[in-house]
Amino acid sequence: MADGILDHTMVRVEDVDAAVDWYTEHLDYTVHRRSEHDTFTLVFVGPEDVHEDGALLELTYNHDGRSYEMGDAWGHVAVRVEDVYDAYESLMDAGVEDYRDPDSCGGSYAFVKDPDGHEIELVERDHGAPFSLDHTMVRAEDADAALGWYVRKLGYEPAGRWESDTFANYFVRPPDAPPEAMTVELTYNYDGRSYDMGDAWGHLAVRATDSDLEEYWAALMEREAEDYRDPESCDYNYAFTKDADGHEIEIVSR
């Protein structure tokens, strides 16, 4: 069951038009899909020439005017740029919030924020469309359990690690995934802290590429993944489980 490519990351926004405008203006994204429902709107955005195995960003807007708590269990999404200094300065010239410039990050990456406060990391890559999603970072309270979940439940494999005195970053991805695919970055802080999930971030989505939804779900259940929202409860359109830290993982098939 190593066919689950990362399909998208979902975040919640308080003004869908402002969010779409920000991503289309500053990251040159296009709207790939938009669906209107009675109580919410979903908009999938990403580069126009995103790779077939590349991930999109799902913007979820609830019509009841609610506000959201960011929490700290989710970290950021990272987008690919050719030169982090050039990309950051271009965004600054366009009026994007000055959050963490390249110099403050050792010259190898930088951060900005979207209108809802979601952190966007800029990372230098020589592959993928400009501003395509490189990885999504989530925080883990037990590194061994987190890594074990993605390896055993999803069949993912390690794709890099970086350790410092106070924390470690571990990357996981599906075997044989192209470099343009998105990875998951698991951040583990050594001080034993706990995290607040918040509700401004929604979920990661895994696409069952070589099996249908029910087949993929059955394999997850055999591997003792959490039965959070099964396909039947979602009208067989999708399903949800949770990773070792409670991050929601949507299963989609198309």
Coordinates of N, CA and C in Angstrom, one line a residue:
M1 N 0.8 -1.2 0.0 CA 0.0 0.0 0.0 C 0.9 1.2 0.0
A2 N 1.8 1.3 -0.9 CA 2.7 2.4 -1.0 C 2.4 3.3 -2.1
D3 N 1.1 3.4 -2.4 CA 0.7 4.2 -3.6 C 0.0 5.5 -3.2
G4 N 0.1 5.9 -2.0 CA -0.6 7.1 -1.5 C 0.2 8.4 -1.6
I5 N 0.1 9.0 -2.8 CA 0.8 10.3 -3.0 C 0.1 11.4 -2.2
L6 N 0.8 12.4 -1.7 CA 0.2 13.5 -1.0 C -0.5 14.4 -2.0
D7 N -1.8 14.5 -1.8 CA -2.7 15.2 -2.7 C -2.9 16.7 -2.4
H8 N -3.1 17.1 -1.2 CA -3.3 18.5 -0.8 C -3.1 18.7 0.7
T9 N -3.0 19.9 1.0 CA -3.0 20.4 2.4 C -4.2 21.4 2.6
M10 N -5.0 21.2 3.6 CA -6.2 22.0 3.8 C -6.0 23.0 4.9
V11 N -6.3 24.3 4.6 CA -6.3 25.3 5.7 C -7.6 26.1 5.6
R12 N -8.0 26.6 6.7 CA -9.2 27.4 6.8 C -9.0 28.9 6.7
V13 N -9.8 29.6 6.0 CA -9.7 31.0 5.8 C -11.0 31.7 6.3
E14 N -10.8 33.0 6.7 CA -11.9 33.8 7.1 C -12.5 34.6 6.1
D15 N -11.8 34.9 5.0 CA -12.3 35.6 3.8 C -11.8 34.9 2.6
V16 N -12.6 34.2 1.9 CA -12.2 33.3 0.8 C -11.7 34.2 -0.3
D17 N -12.3 35.3 -0.6 CA -11.9 36.1 -1.8 C -10.5 36.7 -1.5
A18 N -10.3 37.2 -0.3 CA -9.0 37.8 0.1 C -7.9 36.7 0.0
A19 N -8.2 35.5 0.5 CA -7.2 34.4 0.4 C -6.9 34.0 -1.0
V20 N -7.9 33.8 -1.8 CA -7.7 33.5 -3.2 C -6.9 34.6 -3.9
D21 N -7.3 35.9 -3.7 CA -6.5 37.0 -4.3 C -5.1 37.0 -3.9
W22 N -4.8 36.7 -2.6 CA -3.4 36.7 -2.1 C -2.6 35.7 -2.8
Y23 N -3.1 34.4 -2.9 CA -2.3 33.4 -3.5 C -2.2 33.5 -5.1
T24 N -3.2 34.1 -5.7 CA -3.1 34.2 -7.1 C -2.2 35.4 -7.5
E25 N -2.3 36.5 -6.6 CA -1.4 37.7 -6.9 C 0.0 37.4 -6.6
H26 N 0.3 36.9 -5.4 CA 1.7 36.8 -4.9 C 2.4 35.6 -5.2
L27 N 1.7 34.4 -5.3 CA 2.4 33.2 -5.7 C 2.0 32.7 -7.1
D28 N 1.3 33.6 -7.8 CA 0.9 33.3 -9.2 C 0.2 32.0 -9.3
Y29 N -0.6 31.7 -8.3 CA -1.5 30.4 -8.3 C -2.7 30.7 -9.2
T30 N -3.2 29.5 -9.6 CA -4.5 29.5 -10.3 C -5.5 28.7 -9.5
V31 N -6.8 28.9 -9.8 CA -7.8 28.1 -9.1 C -8.0 26.9 -10.0
H32 N -7.7 25.7 -9.4 CA -7.8 24.4 -10.1 C -9.3 23.9 -9.9
R33 N -9.8 24.0 -8.8 CA -11.2 23.6 -8.5 C -11.9 24.5 -7.5
R34 N -13.1 24.7 -7.6 CA -13.9 25.4 -6.6 C -15.3 24.8 -6.5
S35 N -15.7 24.5 -5.3 CA -17.0 23.9 -5.1 C -17.8 24.7 -4.0
E36 N -19.0 25.0 -4.4 CA -19.8 25.8 -3.4 C -20.9 24.8 -2.8
H37 N -21.0 24.9 -1.5 CA -21.9 24.1 -0.8 C -22.8 25.0 0.1
D38 N -23.8 24.5 0.7 CA -24.8 25.3 1.5 C -24.1 26.0 2.6
T39 N -23.1 25.4 3.3 CA -22.5 26.0 4.5 C -21.0 26.3 4.3
F40 N -20.4 25.9 3.2 CA -19.0 26.1 3.1 C -18.6 26.2 1.6
T41 N -17.4 26.7 1.4 CA -16.8 26.8 0.0 C -15.4 26.2 0.1
L42 N -15.1 25.4 -0.9 CA -13.8 24.8 -1.1 C -13.1 25.3 -2.3
V43 N -11.9 25.8 -2.2 CA -11.1 26.3 -3.4 C -9.7 25.7 -3.4
F44 N -9.4 25.0 -4.4 CA -8.1 24.3 -4.6 C -7.2 25.2 -5.5
V45 N -6.1 25.6 -4.9 CA -5.2 26.5 -5.7 C -3.8 25.9 -5.7
G46 N -3.1 26.4 -6.8 CA -1.7 25.9 -7.0 C -1.2 26.5 -8.3
P47 N 0.1 26.2 -8.6 CA 0.7 26.7 -9.8 C -0.1 26.1 -11.0
E48 N -0.3 26.9 -12.1 CA -1.0 26.4 -13.2 C -0.4 25.1 -13.8
D49 N 0.9 25.0 -13.8 CA 1.6 23.9 -14.4 C 2.1 22.9 -13.3
V50 N 1.3 22.7 -12.3 CA 1.7 21.8 -11.2 C 1.9 20.4 -11.8
H51 N 2.9 19.7 -11.3 CA 3.1 18.3 -11.7 C 1.9 17.4 -11.4
E52 N 1.7 16.4 -12.2 CA 0.6 15.5 -11.9 C 0.6 14.9 -10.6
D53 N 1.7 14.7 -10.0 CA 1.8 14.2 -8.6 C 2.1 15.3 -7.6
G54 N 2.1 16.5 -8.0 CA 2.2 17.6 -7.1 C 1.0 17.9 -6.3
A55 N 1.2 18.6 -5.2 CA 0.0 18.8 -4.2 C -0.5 20.2 -4.5
L56 N -1.8 20.3 -4.1 CA -2.5 21.6 -4.1 C -2.7 22.1 -2.7
L57 N -3.1 23.4 -2.6 CA -3.6 23.9 -1.3 C -5.1 24.1 -1.3
E58 N -5.7 23.5 -0.4 CA -7.2 23.6 -0.3 C -7.6 24.7 0.7
L59 N -8.3 25.7 0.3 CA -8.8 26.8 1.1 C -10.2 26.5 1.5
T60 N -10.5 26.3 2.8 CA -11.9 26.1 3.2 C -12.4 27.3 3.9
Y61 N -13.6 27.7 3.4 CA -14.3 28.9 3.9 C -15.7 28.5 4.4
N62 N -15.9 28.6 5.7 CA -17.2 28.4 6.3 C -18.1 29.6 6.3
H63 N -19.3 29.5 5.9 CA -20.2 30.6 5.7 C -20.7 31.3 6.9
D64 N -20.4 30.7 8.1 CA -21.0 31.2 9.3 C -20.2 32.3 10.0
G65 N -19.1 32.8 9.3 CA -18.3 33.9 9.8 C -17.5 33.6 11.0
R66 N -17.2 32.3 11.3 CA -16.4 32.0 12.5 C -15.0 32.4 12.3
S67 N -14.3 32.5 13.4 CA -12.9 32.8 13.5 C -12.1 31.5 13.9
Y68 N -10.8 31.5 13.7 CA -10.1 30.3 14.0 C -8.9 30.5 14.9
E69 N -8.5 29.5 15.6 CA -7.3 29.5 16.5 C -6.2 28.7 15.7
M70 N -5.0 29.4 15.6 CA -3.9 28.8 14.9 C -3.4 27.5 15.5
G71 N -3.2 27.5 16.8 CA -2.6 26.4 17.5 C -1.1 26.3 17.1
D72 N -0.4 25.3 17.6 CA 1.0 25.2 17.2 C 1.3 23.7 16.9
A73 N 0.4 22.8 16.7 CA 0.6 21.5 16.3 C 0.9 21.4 14.9
W74 N 0.4 22.3 14.1 CA 0.7 22.5 12.7 C 1.8 23.6 12.5
G75 N 2.7 23.4 11.6 CA 3.7 24.4 11.4 C 3.6 25.3 10.2
H76 N 3.7 24.8 9.0 CA 3.7 25.6 7.8 C 3.6 24.7 6.6
V77 N 3.4 25.4 5.5 CA 3.6 24.8 4.2 C 4.8 25.5 3.6
A78 N 5.6 24.7 2.8 CA 6.8 25.2 2.2 C 6.6 25.2 0.7
V79 N 7.0 26.3 0.0 CA 6.9 26.4 -1.4 C 8.3 26.6 -2.0
R80 N 8.4 26.1 -3.3 CA 9.7 26.1 -3.9 C 10.0 27.4 -4.7
V81 N 11.2 27.9 -4.5 CA 11.7 29.0 -5.3 C 13.1 28.8 -5.8
E82 N 13.5 29.5 -6.9 CA 14.8 29.3 -7.4 C 15.8 30.0 -6.6
D83 N 15.5 31.2 -6.1 CA 16.5 32.0 -5.2 C 15.7 32.6 -4.1
V84 N 16.0 32.2 -2.9 CA 15.2 32.6 -1.7 C 15.2 34.1 -1.5
Y85 N 16.4 34.8 -1.8 CA 16.5 36.2 -1.6 C 15.7 36.9 -2.6
D86 N 15.8 36.5 -3.9 CA 15.0 37.2 -4.9 C 13.5 37.0 -4.7
A87 N 13.1 35.8 -4.3 CA 11.7 35.6 -4.1 C 11.2 36.4 -2.9
Y88 N 12.0 36.4 -1.8 CA 11.5 37.2 -0.7 C 11.4 38.7 -1.0
E89 N 12.4 39.2 -1.6 CA 12.4 40.7 -1.9 C 11.2 41.0 -2.9
S90 N 10.9 40.1 -3.8 CA 9.8 40.4 -4.7 C 8.5 40.4 -3.9
L91 N 8.3 39.5 -2.9 CA 7.1 39.5 -2.1 C 7.1 40.7 -1.2
M92 N 8.2 41.2 -0.7 CA 8.2 42.4 0.1 C 7.8 43.6 -0.7
D93 N 8.4 43.7 -2.0 CA 8.0 44.8 -2.8 C 6.5 44.8 -3.2
A94 N 5.9 43.6 -3.1 CA 4.5 43.5 -3.4 C 3.6 43.8 -2.2
G95 N 4.2 44.0 -1.1 CA 3.5 44.4 0.1 C 3.1 43.2 1.0
V96 N 3.8 42.0 0.8 CA 3.6 40.9 1.7 C 4.2 41.2 3.1
E97 N 3.6 40.6 4.1 CA 4.1 40.9 5.5 C 5.6 40.4 5.7
D98 N 6.4 41.2 6.2 CA 7.8 40.9 6.5 C 7.9 40.1 7.8
Y99 N 8.0 38.8 7.7 CA 7.9 37.9 8.8 C 9.3 37.4 9.3
R100 N 10.0 36.6 8.4 CA 11.3 36.1 8.7 C 12.1 36.1 7.5
D101 N 13.1 37.1 7.4 CA 13.8 37.2 6.1 C 14.9 36.2 6.0
P102 N 15.5 36.0 4.8 CA 16.5 35.0 4.6 C 17.7 35.1 5.6
D103 N 18.1 36.3 5.9 CA 19.3 36.5 6.8 C 19.0 35.9 8.2
S104 N 17.8 36.1 8.6 CA 17.4 35.6 10.0 C 17.3 34.1 10.0
C105 N 17.3 33.5 8.8 CA 17.2 32.0 8.7 C 18.4 31.4 8.1
G106 N 19.6 32.1 8.3 CA 20.8 31.5 7.8 C 21.0 31.6 6.3
G107 N 20.1 32.3 5.6 CA 20.3 32.5 4.2 C 19.8 31.4 3.3
S108 N 19.2 30.3 3.9 CA 18.8 29.2 3.1 C 17.3 29.0 3.0
Y109 N 16.5 29.8 3.7 CA 15.1 29.8 3.6 C 14.5 31.1 4.2
A110 N 13.2 31.3 4.1 CA 12.6 32.5 4.7 C 11.1 32.2 4.9
F111 N 10.4 33.0 5.6 CA 9.0 32.8 5.9 C 8.2 34.1 5.6
V112 N 7.0 33.9 5.1 CA 6.0 35.0 5.0 C 4.7 34.4 5.6
K113 N 3.7 35.2 5.7 CA 2.4 34.8 6.2 C 1.3 35.2 5.2
D114 N 0.3 34.3 5.0 CA -0.9 34.7 4.2 C -1.8 35.5 5.0
P115 N -2.9 36.0 4.4 CA -3.8 36.9 5.1 C -4.4 36.3 6.4
D116 N -4.5 35.0 6.5 CA -5.0 34.4 7.7 C -4.0 34.0 8.7
G117 N -2.7 34.3 8.5 CA -1.7 34.0 9.4 C -1.0 32.7 9.2
H118 N -1.3 32.0 8.2 CA -0.7 30.7 7.9 C 0.8 31.0 7.5
E119 N 1.7 30.3 8.0 CA 3.1 30.5 7.7 C 3.5 29.8 6.4
I120 N 4.2 30.5 5.5 CA 4.6 30.0 4.2 C 6.1 30.1 4.1
E121 N 6.8 28.9 4.1 CA 8.2 28.9 4.0 C 8.6 28.9 2.5
L122 N 9.7 29.7 2.2 CA 10.3 29.7 0.9 C 11.6 28.9 1.0
V123 N 11.6 27.8 0.1 CA 12.8 26.9 0.1 C 13.4 26.9 -1.3
E124 N 14.7 26.9 -1.4 CA 15.3 26.8 -2.7 C 15.3 25.4 -3.3
R125 N 14.8 25.2 -4.4 CA 14.8 23.9 -5.1 C 15.0 24.0 -6.6
D126 N 15.6 23.0 -7.2 CA 15.9 23.0 -8.6 C 14.9 22.2 -9.4
H127 N 13.8 21.9 -8.8 CA 12.7 21.1 -9.4 C 11.4 21.6 -9.0
G128 N 10.4 21.3 -9.8 CA 9.0 21.7 -9.5 C 8.7 23.1 -10.0
A129 N 7.4 23.4 -10.2 CA 7.0 24.7 -10.6 C 7.3 25.7 -9.5
P130 N 7.5 27.0 -9.9 CA 7.7 28.0 -8.9 C 6.5 28.1 -8.0
F131 N 6.9 28.1 -6.7 CA 5.9 28.2 -5.6 C 5.1 27.0 -5.4
S132 N 5.4 25.9 -6.1 CA 4.7 24.6 -5.8 C 5.0 24.1 -4.4
L133 N 4.1 23.3 -3.9 CA 4.2 22.8 -2.5 C 5.3 21.8 -2.4
D134 N 6.3 22.1 -1.5 CA 7.4 21.2 -1.3 C 7.2 20.3 -0.2
H135 N 6.7 20.8 1.0 CA 6.4 20.0 2.1 C 5.4 20.7 3.0
T136 N 4.8 19.9 3.9 CA 4.0 20.5 5.0 C 4.6 20.0 6.3
M137 N 4.8 21.0 7.2 CA 5.4 20.6 8.5 C 4.4 20.5 9.6
V138 N 4.4 19.4 10.3 CA 3.6 19.2 11.5 C 4.5 18.8 12.6
R139 N 4.1 19.1 13.8 CA 4.9 18.9 15.0 C 4.5 17.6 15.7
A140 N 5.5 16.8 16.2 CA 5.2 15.5 16.8 C 5.7 15.5 18.2
E141 N 4.9 14.9 19.1 CA 5.3 14.8 20.5 C 6.2 13.6 20.8
D142 N 6.2 12.6 19.9 CA 7.0 11.4 20.1 C 7.5 11.1 18.7
A143 N 8.8 11.4 18.4 CA 9.3 11.2 17.1 C 9.3 9.7 16.6
D144 N 9.5 8.8 17.5 CA 9.5 7.4 17.1 C 8.1 7.0 16.7
A145 N 7.1 7.4 17.5 CA 5.7 7.1 17.1 C 5.3 7.7 15.8
A146 N 5.7 9.0 15.6 CA 5.3 9.7 14.4 C 5.9 9.0 13.2
L147 N 7.2 8.8 13.2 CA 7.8 8.1 12.1 C 7.2 6.8 11.9
G148 N 7.0 6.0 12.9 CA 6.5 4.7 12.8 C 5.1 4.7 12.1
W149 N 4.3 5.7 12.5 CA 2.9 5.7 11.9 C 3.0 5.9 10.4
Y150 N 3.8 6.9 9.9 CA 3.8 7.1 8.5 C 4.5 5.9 7.7
V151 N 5.4 5.3 8.4 CA 6.1 4.1 7.7 C 5.2 2.9 7.7
R152 N 4.6 2.6 8.9 CA 3.8 1.4 8.9 C 2.4 1.6 8.3
K153 N 1.7 2.7 8.6 CA 0.3 2.8 8.1 C 0.3 3.2 6.6
L154 N 1.1 4.1 6.2 CA 1.1 4.6 4.8 C 2.1 3.9 3.9
G155 N 3.1 3.3 4.5 CA 4.1 2.7 3.7 C 5.1 3.7 3.2
Y156 N 5.2 4.9 3.9 CA 6.2 5.9 3.5 C 7.6 5.5 3.9
E157 N 8.6 6.3 3.4 CA 9.9 6.0 3.7 C 10.6 7.3 4.1
P158 N 11.7 7.2 4.9 CA 12.4 8.4 5.2 C 13.0 9.1 4.0
A159 N 13.0 10.5 4.0 CA 13.4 11.2 2.9 C 14.3 12.4 3.3
G160 N 15.0 12.2 4.4 CA 15.9 13.2 4.9 C 15.7 13.5 6.4
R161 N 16.7 14.0 7.0 CA 16.6 14.4 8.4 C 17.6 15.5 8.7
W162 N 17.3 16.4 9.7 CA 18.2 17.4 10.1 C 18.0 17.6 11.6
E163 N 19.1 17.5 12.3 CA 19.1 17.6 13.8 C 19.9 18.7 14.3
S164 N 19.4 19.4 15.3 CA 20.1 20.4 16.0 C 20.2 20.1 17.5
D165 N 20.6 21.0 18.3 CA 20.8 20.8 19.7 C 19.4 20.7 20.4
T166 N 18.4 21.3 19.9 CA 17.1 21.4 20.6 C 15.9 20.7 19.8
F167 N 16.1 20.4 18.5 CA 15.0 19.8 17.8 C 15.5 19.0 16.6
A168 N 14.7 18.3 16.0 CA 15.0 17.5 14.8 C 13.9 17.6 13.8
N169 N 14.2 17.6 12.5 CA 13.3 17.5 11.4 C 13.4 16.2 10.7
Y170 N 12.3 15.5 10.5 CA 12.4 14.3 9.7 C 11.4 14.4 8.6
F171 N 11.8 14.0 7.4 CA 11.0 14.1 6.2 C 10.6 12.6 5.8
V172 N 9.3 12.5 5.4 CA 8.8 11.2 4.9 C 8.0 11.4 3.6
R173 N 8.1 10.4 2.7 CA 7.4 10.5 1.5 C 7.1 9.1 0.9
P174 N 6.2 9.0 0.0 CA 5.9 7.7 -0.6 C 7.1 7.1 -1.4
P175 N 7.4 5.8 -1.4 CA 8.5 5.3 -2.2 C 8.2 5.6 -3.7
D176 N 9.3 5.9 -4.4 CA 9.3 6.2 -5.8 C 8.5 7.4 -6.2
A177 N 8.1 8.3 -5.2 CA 7.5 9.5 -5.5 C 8.4 10.4 -6.3
P178 N 8.0 11.2 -7.3 CA 8.9 12.1 -8.0 C 9.3 13.2 -7.1
P179 N 10.4 13.9 -7.5 CA 10.8 15.0 -6.6 C 9.8 16.1 -6.5
E180 N 8.9 16.2 -7.5 CA 7.9 17.3 -7.5 C 6.7 17.0 -6.5
A181 N 6.7 15.8 -6.0 CA 5.6 15.5 -5.0 C 5.9 16.2 -3.7
M182 N 4.9 16.4 -2.9 CA 5.0 17.0 -1.6 C 5.5 15.9 -0.6
T183 N 6.2 16.3 0.4 CA 6.6 15.5 1.5 C 6.0 16.0 2.8
V184 N 6.1 15.2 3.9 CA 5.7 15.6 5.2 C 7.0 15.8 6.0
E185 N 7.1 17.0 6.7 CA 8.1 17.3 7.6 C 7.6 17.1 9.0
L186 N 8.2 16.2 9.8 CA 7.8 16.0 11.2 C 8.9 16.7 12.0
T187 N 8.4 17.6 12.8 CA 9.3 18.4 13.7 C 9.2 17.9 15.1
Y188 N 10.3 17.5 15.7 CA 10.3 17.0 17.1 C 11.2 17.9 18.0
N189 N 10.6 18.5 19.0 CA 11.4 19.4 19.9 C 11.7 18.5 21.1
Y190 N 13.0 18.6 21.6 CA 13.5 17.8 22.6 C 13.1 18.1 24.0
D191 N 12.3 19.2 24.2 CA 12.0 19.7 25.5 C 10.7 19.0 26.1
G192 N 10.1 18.1 25.3 CA 9.0 17.4 25.8 C 7.7 18.2 25.8
R193 N 7.6 19.3 25.1 CA 6.4 20.1 25.1 C 5.2 19.4 24.4
S194 N 4.0 19.9 24.8 CA 2.8 19.4 24.1 C 2.3 20.5 23.2
Y195 N 1.3 20.2 22.3 CA 0.9 21.1 21.3 C -0.6 21.3 21.3
D196 N -1.1 22.4 20.9 CA -2.5 22.7 20.8 C -2.8 22.6 19.3
M197 N -3.8 21.8 18.9 CA -4.1 21.5 17.5 C -4.7 22.7 16.9
G198 N -5.5 23.5 17.6 CA -6.2 24.6 16.9 C -7.2 24.1 15.8
D199 N -7.8 25.1 15.1 CA -8.7 24.7 14.0 C -8.4 25.5 12.7
A200 N -7.4 26.3 12.7 CA -7.1 27.1 11.5 C -6.5 26.2 10.4
W201 N -5.8 25.1 10.8 CA -5.3 24.1 9.9 C -6.3 22.9 9.9
G202 N -6.5 22.3 8.7 CA -7.4 21.2 8.6 C -6.8 19.8 8.6
H203 N -6.2 19.5 7.4 CA -5.7 18.2 7.3 C -4.7 18.1 6.1
L204 N -4.0 16.9 6.1 CA -3.3 16.5 4.9 C -4.1 15.5 4.2
A205 N -4.0 15.4 2.9 CA -4.8 14.5 2.1 C -3.9 13.5 1.3
V206 N -4.2 12.3 1.4 CA -3.4 11.2 0.7 C -4.3 10.7 -0.4
R207 N -3.7 10.6 -1.6 CA -4.5 10.1 -2.8 C -4.1 8.7 -3.1
A208 N -5.1 7.8 -3.0 CA -4.9 6.4 -3.4 C -4.8 6.3 -4.9
T209 N -3.6 6.2 -5.4 CA -3.4 6.3 -6.8 C -3.6 4.9 -7.5
D210 N -3.3 3.8 -6.9 CA -3.3 2.5 -7.5 C -4.4 1.6 -6.9
S211 N -5.3 2.2 -6.1 CA -6.4 1.4 -5.5 C -7.5 2.3 -5.3
D212 N -8.7 1.7 -5.1 CA -9.9 2.6 -4.9 C -10.0 2.9 -3.4
L213 N -10.9 3.8 -3.1 CA -11.0 4.3 -1.7 C -11.2 3.2 -0.7
E214 N -12.1 2.3 -1.0 CA -12.5 1.3 0.0 C -11.3 0.3 0.2
E215 N -10.6 0.0 -0.9 CA -9.5 -0.9 -0.8 C -8.4 -0.3 0.0
Y216 N -8.1 1.0 -0.2 CA -7.1 1.6 0.5 C -7.4 1.7 2.0
W217 N -8.7 2.0 2.3 CA -9.2 2.1 3.7 C -9.1 0.8 4.4
A218 N -9.4 -0.3 3.7 CA -9.3 -1.6 4.3 C -7.9 -1.9 4.7
A219 N -6.9 -1.5 3.8 CA -5.5 -1.8 4.2 C -5.1 -0.9 5.4
L220 N -5.6 0.3 5.5 CA -5.3 1.1 6.7 C -5.9 0.5 8.0
M221 N -7.1 -0.1 7.9 CA -7.7 -0.7 9.0 C -6.9 -2.0 9.4
E222 N -6.4 -2.7 8.5 CA -5.6 -3.9 8.8 C -4.3 -3.5 9.5
R223 N -3.8 -2.3 9.2 CA -2.6 -1.8 9.9 C -2.9 -1.0 11.1
E224 N -4.2 -1.1 11.6 CA -4.6 -0.5 12.9 C -4.6 1.0 12.9
A225 N -4.8 1.6 11.7 CA -5.0 3.1 11.7 C -6.3 3.4 12.4
E226 N -6.4 4.6 12.9 CA -7.7 5.0 13.6 C -8.8 5.1 12.7
D227 N -9.9 4.5 13.0 CA -11.2 4.6 12.2 C -11.9 5.9 12.7
Y228 N -11.6 7.0 12.0 CA -12.1 8.3 12.4 C -13.4 8.6 11.7
R229 N -13.3 8.6 10.3 CA -14.5 8.8 9.5 C -14.3 7.9 8.3
D230 N -15.1 6.8 8.3 CA -14.9 5.8 7.3 C -15.6 6.2 6.0
P231 N -15.3 5.5 4.9 CA -15.9 5.9 3.6 C -17.4 6.0 3.6
E232 N -18.1 5.1 4.3 CA -19.5 5.1 4.3 C -20.1 6.4 4.9
S233 N -19.4 6.8 6.0 CA -19.9 8.0 6.7 C -19.6 9.3 5.8
C234 N -18.8 9.2 4.8 CA -18.5 10.3 3.9 C -19.1 10.1 2.5
D235 N -20.1 9.2 2.4 CA -20.8 9.0 1.1 C -19.8 8.4 0.1
Y236 N -18.8 7.7 0.6 CA -17.8 7.0 -0.3 C -17.1 8.0 -1.2
N237 N -17.0 9.3 -0.8 CA -16.3 10.3 -1.6 C -14.9 10.4 -1.0
Y238 N -14.7 10.1 0.3 CA -13.4 10.3 0.9 C -13.5 9.6 2.3
A239 N -12.5 9.6 3.1 CA -12.5 9.1 4.4 C -11.4 9.8 5.2
F240 N -11.4 9.6 6.6 CA -10.4 10.3 7.4 C -9.9 9.3 8.5
T241 N -8.6 9.4 8.7 CA -7.9 8.7 9.8 C -7.1 9.8 10.5
K242 N -6.4 9.5 11.6 CA -5.5 10.4 12.3 C -4.1 9.8 12.5
D243 N -3.1 10.6 12.4 CA -1.8 10.1 12.7 C -1.5 10.0 14.2
A244 N -0.3 9.7 14.5 CA 0.0 9.4 15.9 C -0.2 10.6 16.8
D245 N -0.2 11.8 16.3 CA -0.3 13.0 17.0 C -1.7 13.7 16.9
G246 N -2.6 13.0 16.2 CA -4.0 13.5 16.1 C -4.2 14.4 14.9
H247 N -3.2 14.5 14.0 CA -3.4 15.3 12.8 C -4.3 14.5 11.8
E248 N -5.3 15.2 11.3 CA -6.3 14.5 10.4 C -5.6 14.2 9.1
I249 N -5.8 13.0 8.6 CA -5.3 12.5 7.3 C -6.5 12.1 6.5
E250 N -6.8 12.9 5.4 CA -7.9 12.5 4.5 C -7.4 11.5 3.5
I251 N -8.3 10.6 3.1 CA -8.0 9.6 2.0 C -8.9 10.0 0.9
V252 N -8.3 10.3 -0.3 CA -9.1 10.6 -1.5 C -8.7 9.6 -2.6
S253 N -9.6 9.5 -3.6 CA -9.3 8.6 -4.7 C -10.0 9.2 -5.9
R254 N -9.1 9.4 -6.9 CA -9.6 10.0 -8.2 C -8.6 9.7 -9.3

